[in-house]
Each structure stands twice: as C-alpha cells, then as structure tokens.
C-alpha cells in the first residue's frame, strides 16, 4: 500500500507563488518522477468534478504557474497550453454528477484524482495532492499539501489544467441547453443559474440532485405529490 503524509502549513510559510521546493526535495530522495494532483468543481450545482495529474519537466517549467483561482481565464488558457507543451505527462479525469449524488463530493473528488494519476502515460514514483486528503488506491506514495496549489508548481499546474478542462466542458454544455447559461457560470450557484433552475427545472444527470437547493426542491415536490387533492 502506498504510504501517505499530510501537513498543515502556517500562513506565513506560504510563498508568494508556488515553487519547485517540495518536488526537488522528494526527488533528491530518489523519487523520480513526481506528479502534482488537484481537482476543480466541488461547489457547483451542475457538471462533473474534474481532476488533473501533471508531471513537470524540471528543466522546462512554464512561467506563471499559480493557484488557478488567482489567474484570469485568459491567463489560465495560455499557461495550460504551455503545460501541455512542456510537461513530461498530463492526465485529466472526471466524475459525473450522478456518481457525485451516489456517494458524496469528497469521495468523488478523490476518485477523480485517483483516475487522473493512473491515467498518466509515465508512472510517477511520488505524488503531491492538494488539500488534506490522500486519494485512496494510488500507485505511489502521496503527500497531501494544504494550499498545495499555492506551494507546489506541480499542483498548481494540475489546478490550471483541471480548471481549463472543466470550464471548456461546461461552455460546450451551454451550447446544448442555452437557457441555463452554463457558458457564463459553468455550473456554480449564481442568481442566473438558480433562476434558470426555478424556471426550467434541473437537467437530470447534469445537475447534482444531492446538493441544496436541488435536494430541497426535490423534497418539497415529493411532499407536495403526497398531499391529497
């Protein structure tokens, strides 16, 4: 079984931007190559949770790597392309809304990261995963890194790839059902999205029916159906 390690850094330990310190340290111990893992899409009311695994080439690390949330959409697109061009290996995996509803978002997120790591064309000897949890069933030892996308360039790269991939998926989905406005909110609970759900109802298999307010709506409708006319 792959060994695990977790940490919780103090705020003043965080670098201004992520660097390659964590990766370099573990590589000196003989663990080469090293992968970064991250996911995006825990909070939306619709769509999959998407994870990415990235093995960076230490000699060709793209400029501008950072937590995807601290970058503009244009910056993410540009840097994502640089990652695909320069990285040793990149893998993306997703878990759909139905599977999220069948388990929970935490388990689905960890499963997406597991699939992403196992999808790499090069087998890593070590992995760094963003957050506090280690995805189960990995093929190598892994360390959970709190605020990892702000500390590790490998995790930051995975964060960017996952975010760009999921946004593209949701924008294309918006072209199929334009009244939901997925191209603008990519599934998050914005006023426009909530209004569209209220008017058109949820899109089954895309909306997460276990999430409030969809779960509440479903329960209310079920109760109303039980009331005699």
CSV table of C-alpha atoms in Angstrom, one decimal:
chain,number,residue,atom,x,y,z
A,1,UNK,CA,0.0,0.0,0.0
A,2,UNK,CA,1.3,3.5,-0.9
A,3,UNK,CA,2.4,5.4,2.2
A,4,UNK,CA,0.7,8.8,3.0
A,5,UNK,CA,1.7,12.0,4.6
A,6,UNK,CA,-0.2,15.2,5.4
A,7,UNK,CA,0.8,18.6,6.6
A,8,UNK,CA,-0.8,21.9,7.5
A,9,UNK,CA,1.5,25.0,6.9
A,10,UNK,CA,1.3,28.2,8.7
A,11,UNK,CA,0.1,31.1,6.6
A,12,UNK,CA,3.5,32.9,6.8
A,13,UNK,CA,5.1,29.8,5.3
A,14,UNK,CA,3.3,30.1,2.0
A,15,UNK,CA,5.4,31.5,-0.8
A,16,UNK,CA,4.1,34.4,-2.9
A,17,UNK,CA,3.9,32.0,-5.8
A,18,UNK,CA,4.3,28.2,-5.9
A,19,UNK,CA,7.8,26.9,-6.5
A,20,UNK,CA,9.5,23.6,-7.0
A,21,UNK,CA,10.9,23.1,-3.5
A,22,UNK,CA,8.7,20.2,-2.5
A,23,UNK,CA,9.3,18.4,-5.7
A,24,UNK,CA,13.1,19.0,-5.6
A,25,UNK,CA,13.3,17.7,-2.0
A,26,UNK,CA,11.5,14.4,-2.7
A,27,UNK,CA,13.4,13.9,-6.0
A,28,UNK,CA,16.7,14.2,-4.0
A,29,UNK,CA,15.5,11.2,-2.1
A,30,UNK,CA,15.3,9.2,-5.3
A,31,UNK,CA,11.6,9.6,-6.1
A,32,UNK,CA,11.5,10.5,-9.8
A,33,UNK,CA,9.3,11.4,-11.5
A,34,UNK,CA,6.9,13.4,-9.2
A,35,UNK,CA,3.3,14.2,-10.1
A,36,UNK,CA,1.0,17.0,-8.8
A,37,UNK,CA,-2.7,16.4,-8.3
A,38,UNK,CA,-5.6,18.8,-8.0
A,39,UNK,CA,-9.3,18.9,-8.7
A,40,UNK,CA,-11.9,21.6,-9.5
A,41,UNK,CA,-15.6,21.7,-9.3
A,42,UNK,CA,-16.5,20.7,-5.7
A,43,UNK,CA,-19.0,23.6,-5.3
A,44,UNK,CA,-21.1,23.8,-8.5
A,45,UNK,CA,-24.7,22.7,-8.7
A,46,UNK,CA,-24.1,21.1,-12.1
A,47,UNK,CA,-21.5,19.2,-14.0
A,48,UNK,CA,-18.6,16.9,-13.1
A,49,UNK,CA,-15.8,17.2,-10.7
A,50,UNK,CA,-12.6,17.3,-12.8
A,51,UNK,CA,-9.1,16.4,-11.7
A,52,UNK,CA,-5.7,16.6,-13.4
A,53,UNK,CA,-2.3,15.0,-12.7
A,54,UNK,CA,0.8,16.7,-14.1
A,55,UNK,CA,4.5,15.6,-14.2
A,56,UNK,CA,6.5,18.7,-14.9
A,57,UNK,CA,9.9,18.6,-16.6
A,58,UNK,CA,12.2,20.4,-14.0
A,59,UNK,CA,14.2,21.8,-17.0
A,60,UNK,CA,11.1,23.2,-18.7
A,61,UNK,CA,8.7,24.6,-16.0
A,62,UNK,CA,6.2,27.0,-17.6
A,63,UNK,CA,6.2,30.6,-16.4
A,64,UNK,CA,3.2,32.0,-14.4
A,65,UNK,CA,2.2,28.8,-12.6
A,66,UNK,CA,-0.1,29.7,-9.7
A,67,UNK,CA,-3.3,28.7,-8.0
A,68,UNK,CA,-5.9,28.7,-10.8
A,69,UNK,CA,-8.2,30.8,-8.8
A,70,UNK,CA,-5.7,33.6,-8.7
A,71,UNK,CA,-5.4,33.7,-12.6
A,72,UNK,CA,-7.7,35.2,-15.2
A,73,UNK,CA,-9.4,32.9,-17.7
A,74,UNK,CA,-7.1,34.2,-20.4
A,75,UNK,CA,-4.0,33.5,-18.3
A,76,UNK,CA,-5.2,30.0,-17.5
A,77,UNK,CA,-5.7,29.2,-21.1
A,78,UNK,CA,-2.2,30.4,-22.1
A,79,UNK,CA,-0.5,28.6,-19.2
A,80,UNK,CA,-2.5,25.4,-19.8
A,81,UNK,CA,-1.2,25.3,-23.3
A,82,UNK,CA,2.4,25.8,-22.1
A,83,UNK,CA,1.9,22.9,-19.6
A,84,UNK,CA,0.7,20.6,-22.4
A,85,UNK,CA,3.7,21.6,-24.5
A,86,UNK,CA,6.4,21.3,-21.8
A,87,UNK,CA,5.2,18.7,-19.2
A,88,UNK,CA,6.5,15.1,-19.2
A,89,UNK,CA,2.9,13.8,-18.8
A,90,UNK,CA,-0.6,15.2,-18.2
A,91,UNK,CA,-3.8,13.3,-17.5
A,92,UNK,CA,-7.3,14.5,-16.8
A,93,UNK,CA,-10.2,12.6,-15.3
A,94,UNK,CA,-13.8,13.4,-14.2
A,95,UNK,CA,-16.6,12.0,-12.1
A,96,UNK,CA,-20.1,13.0,-13.3
A,97,UNK,CA,-23.0,14.4,-11.3
A,98,UNK,CA,-24.8,11.1,-11.0
A,99,UNK,CA,-21.7,9.5,-9.3
A,100,UNK,CA,-21.4,12.5,-7.0
A,101,UNK,CA,-25.0,12.0,-6.0
A,102,UNK,CA,-24.4,8.3,-5.4
A,103,UNK,CA,-21.5,8.9,-3.0
A,104,UNK,CA,-20.6,12.5,-1.9
A,105,UNK,CA,-18.5,15.3,-3.4
A,106,UNK,CA,-15.4,14.5,-1.2
A,107,UNK,CA,-15.3,10.8,-2.3
A,108,UNK,CA,-15.9,11.8,-5.9
A,109,UNK,CA,-13.1,14.4,-5.9
A,110,UNK,CA,-10.6,11.9,-4.5
A,111,UNK,CA,-11.8,9.3,-7.1
A,112,UNK,CA,-11.2,11.8,-9.9
A,113,UNK,CA,-7.7,12.5,-8.6
A,114,UNK,CA,-7.0,8.7,-8.4
A,115,UNK,CA,-8.2,8.2,-12.0
A,116,UNK,CA,-6.1,11.2,-13.2
A,117,UNK,CA,-2.9,9.8,-11.6
A,118,UNK,CA,-3.5,6.3,-13.0
A,119,UNK,CA,-4.1,7.8,-16.5
A,120,UNK,CA,-0.6,9.3,-16.8
A,121,UNK,CA,1.5,7.8,-19.6
A,122,UNK,CA,4.5,7.8,-17.2
A,123,UNK,CA,4.2,6.1,-13.8
A,124,UNK,CA,5.1,8.6,-11.0
A,125,UNK,CA,7.2,7.5,-8.1
A,126,UNK,CA,5.6,10.1,-5.8
A,127,UNK,CA,2.7,12.4,-5.8
A,128,UNK,CA,1.6,15.7,-4.1
A,129,UNK,CA,-2.1,16.2,-3.8
A,130,UNK,CA,-3.8,19.5,-3.0
A,131,UNK,CA,-5.8,19.5,0.3
A,132,UNK,CA,-5.9,17.5,3.4
A,133,UNK,CA,-6.9,14.1,2.0
A,134,UNK,CA,-4.9,11.4,0.2
A,135,UNK,CA,-6.8,9.8,-2.7
A,136,UNK,CA,-7.2,6.0,-1.9
A,137,UNK,CA,-5.7,3.3,-4.2
A,138,UNK,CA,-2.8,5.3,-5.7
A,139,UNK,CA,0.1,3.6,-7.4
A,140,UNK,CA,2.7,5.5,-5.5
A,141,UNK,CA,3.3,7.2,-2.2
A,142,UNK,CA,1.5,10.6,-1.8
A,143,UNK,CA,1.6,13.6,0.4
A,144,UNK,CA,-1.4,15.8,1.0
A,145,UNK,CA,-0.4,19.5,0.9
A,146,UNK,CA,-2.7,22.1,2.3
A,147,UNK,CA,-3.0,25.1,-0.1
A,148,UNK,CA,-0.8,23.0,-2.3
A,149,UNK,CA,-1.7,25.0,-5.4
A,150,UNK,CA,0.0,28.0,-3.8
A,151,UNK,CA,3.0,26.0,-2.7
A,152,UNK,CA,3.8,23.4,-5.4
A,153,UNK,CA,4.3,24.2,-9.1
A,154,UNK,CA,3.2,20.6,-9.9
A,155,UNK,CA,-0.1,21.0,-8.0
A,156,UNK,CA,-0.6,24.5,-9.5
A,157,UNK,CA,-0.1,23.1,-13.0
A,158,UNK,CA,-2.7,20.4,-12.2
A,159,UNK,CA,-5.1,23.1,-10.8
A,160,UNK,CA,-4.8,25.1,-14.1
A,161,UNK,CA,-5.3,22.1,-16.4
A,162,UNK,CA,-8.3,20.8,-14.4
A,163,UNK,CA,-10.0,24.3,-14.3
A,164,UNK,CA,-9.5,24.9,-18.0
A,165,UNK,CA,-10.7,21.5,-18.9
A,166,UNK,CA,-13.9,21.7,-16.8
A,167,UNK,CA,-14.7,25.3,-18.0
A,168,UNK,CA,-14.4,24.1,-21.6
A,169,UNK,CA,-16.7,21.2,-20.9
A,170,UNK,CA,-19.3,23.4,-19.3
A,171,UNK,CA,-19.1,26.1,-22.0
A,172,UNK,CA,-19.8,23.4,-24.6
A,173,UNK,CA,-22.7,22.1,-22.5
A,174,UNK,CA,-24.1,25.7,-22.6
A,175,UNK,CA,-24.5,25.3,-26.3
A,176,UNK,CA,-26.8,22.3,-25.9
A,177,UNK,CA,-29.1,23.9,-23.3
A,178,UNK,CA,-28.5,27.7,-23.7
A,179,UNK,CA,-31.3,28.7,-21.2
A,180,UNK,CA,-29.2,27.5,-18.3
A,181,UNK,CA,-26.3,29.9,-19.1
A,182,UNK,CA,-23.5,27.4,-18.4
A,183,UNK,CA,-21.1,29.3,-20.6
A,184,UNK,CA,-21.1,32.1,-18.1
A,185,UNK,CA,-21.3,30.4,-14.6
A,186,UNK,CA,-20.0,26.9,-15.5
A,187,UNK,CA,-22.5,25.3,-13.1
A,188,UNK,CA,-22.0,27.5,-10.0
A,189,UNK,CA,-24.9,28.7,-8.0
A,190,UNK,CA,-25.2,32.2,-9.5
A,191,UNK,CA,-28.5,34.1,-9.5
A,192,UNK,CA,-28.9,33.4,-13.2
A,193,UNK,CA,-28.3,29.7,-12.7
A,194,UNK,CA,-30.8,29.5,-9.8
A,195,UNK,CA,-33.4,31.4,-11.8
A,196,UNK,CA,-33.0,29.1,-14.7
A,197,UNK,CA,-33.4,26.0,-12.5
A,198,UNK,CA,-36.6,27.6,-11.0
A,199,UNK,CA,-38.0,28.3,-14.4
A,200,UNK,CA,-36.9,25.1,-16.4
A,201,UNK,CA,-36.2,22.6,-13.6
A,202,UNK,CA,-33.0,20.7,-13.2
A,203,UNK,CA,-31.3,18.9,-16.1
A,204,UNK,CA,-31.2,15.3,-14.9
A,205,UNK,CA,-27.8,13.7,-15.0
A,206,UNK,CA,-26.1,17.0,-15.2
A,207,UNK,CA,-27.4,18.8,-12.1
A,208,UNK,CA,-26.3,17.4,-8.7
A,209,UNK,CA,-29.6,16.4,-7.1
A,210,UNK,CA,-28.0,15.8,-3.8
A,211,UNK,CA,-26.9,19.5,-3.5
A,212,UNK,CA,-29.1,22.2,-2.0
A,213,UNK,CA,-31.2,23.8,-3.3
A,214,UNK,CA,-31.9,21.0,-5.7
A,215,UNK,CA,-32.3,18.5,-2.9
A,216,UNK,CA,-34.6,20.8,-1.1
A,217,UNK,CA,-36.6,21.4,-4.2
A,218,UNK,CA,-36.9,17.6,-4.8
A,219,UNK,CA,-38.0,17.0,-1.3
A,220,UNK,CA,-40.6,19.8,-1.4
A,221,UNK,CA,-42.0,18.4,-4.7
A,222,UNK,CA,-42.2,14.9,-3.3
A,223,UNK,CA,-44.1,16.1,-0.3
A,224,UNK,CA,-46.5,18.1,-2.5
A,225,UNK,CA,-47.2,15.0,-4.5
A,226,UNK,CA,-48.2,13.1,-1.4
A,227,UNK,CA,-50.8,15.7,-0.4
A,228,UNK,CA,-54.3,14.5,-1.4
A,229,UNK,CA,-56.1,16.7,-4.0
